[in-house]
Amino acid sequence: MIRFLQRQRAPSSVLGLALDGSRLEGAWLRRSNGSLRLQKAFAATLAFYPLTGDPELVGREIRNHLEHAGIRERRSAVCLPPSWALTLPVQVPDLPEADAESFLQIEAEKGFPYTPEALSIVSSRFRSASQGGYATLVAVPRNHLAQLERALRAAQLRPVSFTLGTTVLQSPLKESSQGVLALVIGESSVDLQVTCGGGLAALRALDGAIETEGAQRRLHADLIAREVRITLGQLPAEFRETVRRVNVFGRGESVQRLVSELTPRLLALGLHTEEVNSYRADEFPGSQVPPDAQVTPALSVAAKNLSGARACFEFLPPKVQPWQRLTARFSSKKLMWAGATAGSAALLVLGAFLAQQWQLSRLQSKWTAMEPKVKELENLQHQIRKFRPWFDNSFRNLSILRSLTEAFPEEGVIFAKTVEIRAQNVVTCSGSARDTQAFLKTLDQLRTAKEVGGLTVERISGKAPLQFSFNFHWGEGGGDAN
């Protein structure tokens, strides 16, 4: 009966939303006879950022945009920006499934800068034929999700899914996505995703890849190609060799220029670049989108929701439906009445006692069978606690960035464009300065840091502004090497 009611309530329409910084895109889809029709679409820049603005004000602004676009739908599936997500790659030893989940929980507790209770964590597992299993842990702070959910409810929307835009455009679960590197061009950042081995191998947000000058937007193909090379270089060789295709998602002439500029650069890495302008025929099983539909995260998440495909990464906290609460309440009263009746009969008490003894005996047998596995897991946890102090907890990267920030003058006469940290102690910084004196003063200030050593200027060009690049080694006592 419950399944019948659920089928009767199957949704026929949904509003897909995609958040990219302060930009919000929406697509209202309706399902009819196996086809998906785009009812309305809109794009707007929010004056209040959802994470910092008052939820009531953010919700009111979203509601105004929806009313202006003529959208009346209440159910909404939302794509979160990958910049909200924290990722952690983990190599998983050969363990039983239950033990592997415990191992991943321990790795998440150790690797993320938040307590597990403060994060909504999902994982994507993938395997190597020679090196065993791997997993990518993806976490989003729960306060981000709660803030966004409050804003949506203030906008009179009912969220049914929180997922990532890159994963709805290039699903890691599909066979066609294996060996694919996806680049999703947003308004303020470029998102990078690598799928291979049956799961998600890498997920990054490339900050600085987009430069906005007035109404013009410039995509830095050199920087993107460099980040692609770095990301692939961080993968195990067996996975790296399977990645041969790059799918670029985006719209506009700037994206077309980016594809033409990236093609020769990535071809040198053995990668074939392709701009994705339309959906595959089998993209949404059982449903067809209009052939002229633009490929966007908002439309994709709405289409997946209506086609019944589950989200690869679901971050929306589970909700208890009213009928479930009613059923639980009714069942509780019934059980209380049955327990009171049974308690009045001595014979039933004796039968319950015998049943309890049988249950304890059965559980003891199960424990005897699983005890060796439990001891193995306890030994593994003991080893993890034993070697946990070996890991570096000194926040080296943050310390490096703090020293660089303190060395730069506050007057805004010198700017850093890129900072690269290799092998945890080799730091390369490039940028521009107003003149040589300001640049030399910054170098002198940086040399005073006791951890900085081997400071070397790699490149100086131009005069006003002056383009520069320098590197140094970071470590205790590094200042003596100057």
mmCIF file with all atom_site columns, C-alpha atoms in Angstrom, residues 1 6 15-16 24 35 87 90 96 100 111 132 163 170 188 203 214 252 269 324 331 373 441 450 465:
data_model
loop_
_atom_site.group_PDB
_atom_site.id
_atom_site.type_symbol
_atom_site.label_atom_id
_atom_site.label_alt_id
_atom_site.label_comp_id
_atom_site.label_asym_id
_atom_site.label_entity_id
_atom_site.label_seq_id
_atom_site.pdbx_PDB_ins_code
_atom_site.Cartn_x
_atom_site.Cartn_y
_atom_site.Cartn_z
_atom_site.occupancy
_atom_site.B_iso_or_equiv
_atom_site.pdbx_formal_charge
_atom_site.auth_seq_id
_atom_site.auth_comp_id
_atom_site.auth_asym_id
_atom_site.auth_atom_id
_atom_site.pdbx_PDB_model_num
ATOM 1  C CA . MET A 1 1   ? 0.000  0.000   0.000   1.00 0.00 ? 1   MET A CA 1
ATOM 2  C CA . GLN A 1 6   ? 4.683  6.531   -3.342  1.00 0.00 ? 6   GLN A CA 1
ATOM 3  C CA . LEU A 1 15  ? 13.337 23.013  -10.455 1.00 0.00 ? 15  LEU A CA 1
ATOM 4  C CA . GLY A 1 16  ? 17.070 22.513  -10.974 1.00 0.00 ? 16  GLY A CA 1
ATOM 5  C CA . LEU A 1 24  ? 22.360 31.339  -9.546  1.00 0.00 ? 24  LEU A CA 1
ATOM 6  C CA . SER A 1 35  ? 9.899  13.346  -22.489 1.00 0.00 ? 35  SER A CA 1
ATOM 7  C CA . THR A 1 87  ? 38.456 16.148  -1.010  1.00 0.00 ? 87  THR A CA 1
ATOM 8  C CA . VAL A 1 90  ? 42.815 7.432   0.255   1.00 0.00 ? 90  VAL A CA 1
ATOM 9  C CA . PRO A 1 96  ? 36.021 -6.689  4.446   1.00 0.00 ? 96  PRO A CA 1
ATOM 10 C CA . ALA A 1 100 ? 36.776 -0.720  4.971   1.00 0.00 ? 100 ALA A CA 1
ATOM 11 C CA . GLY A 1 111 ? 42.598 14.071  7.060   1.00 0.00 ? 111 GLY A CA 1
ATOM 12 C CA . GLY A 1 132 ? 44.234 -2.479  -5.139  1.00 0.00 ? 132 GLY A CA 1
ATOM 13 C CA . THR A 1 163 ? 24.826 17.334  -5.095  1.00 0.00 ? 163 THR A CA 1
ATOM 14 C CA . GLN A 1 170 ? 30.032 13.782  -15.969 1.00 0.00 ? 170 GLN A CA 1
ATOM 15 C CA . SER A 1 188 ? 34.221 32.704  -11.571 1.00 0.00 ? 188 SER A CA 1
ATOM 16 C CA . LEU A 1 203 ? 37.974 16.850  -7.968  1.00 0.00 ? 203 LEU A CA 1
ATOM 17 C CA . GLY A 1 214 ? 34.948 44.862  -16.914 1.00 0.00 ? 214 GLY A CA 1
ATOM 18 C CA . GLY A 1 252 ? 29.892 31.266  -25.026 1.00 0.00 ? 252 GLY A CA 1
ATOM 19 C CA . LEU A 1 269 ? 49.878 15.083  -23.197 1.00 0.00 ? 269 LEU A CA 1
ATOM 20 C CA . GLN A 1 324 ? 6.614  7.485   8.416   1.00 0.00 ? 324 GLN A CA 1
ATOM 21 C CA . SER A 1 331 ? 3.214  0.908   15.715  1.00 0.00 ? 331 SER A CA 1
ATOM 22 C CA . LYS A 1 373 ? 37.828 -10.227 12.093  1.00 0.00 ? 373 LYS A CA 1
ATOM 23 C CA . LYS A 1 441 ? 62.352 45.381  -0.159  1.00 0.00 ? 441 LYS A CA 1
ATOM 24 C CA . LYS A 1 450 ? 63.890 32.022  10.030  1.00 0.00 ? 450 LYS A CA 1
ATOM 25 C CA . PRO A 1 465 ? 54.947 47.031  -13.700 1.00 0.00 ? 465 PRO A CA 1
#
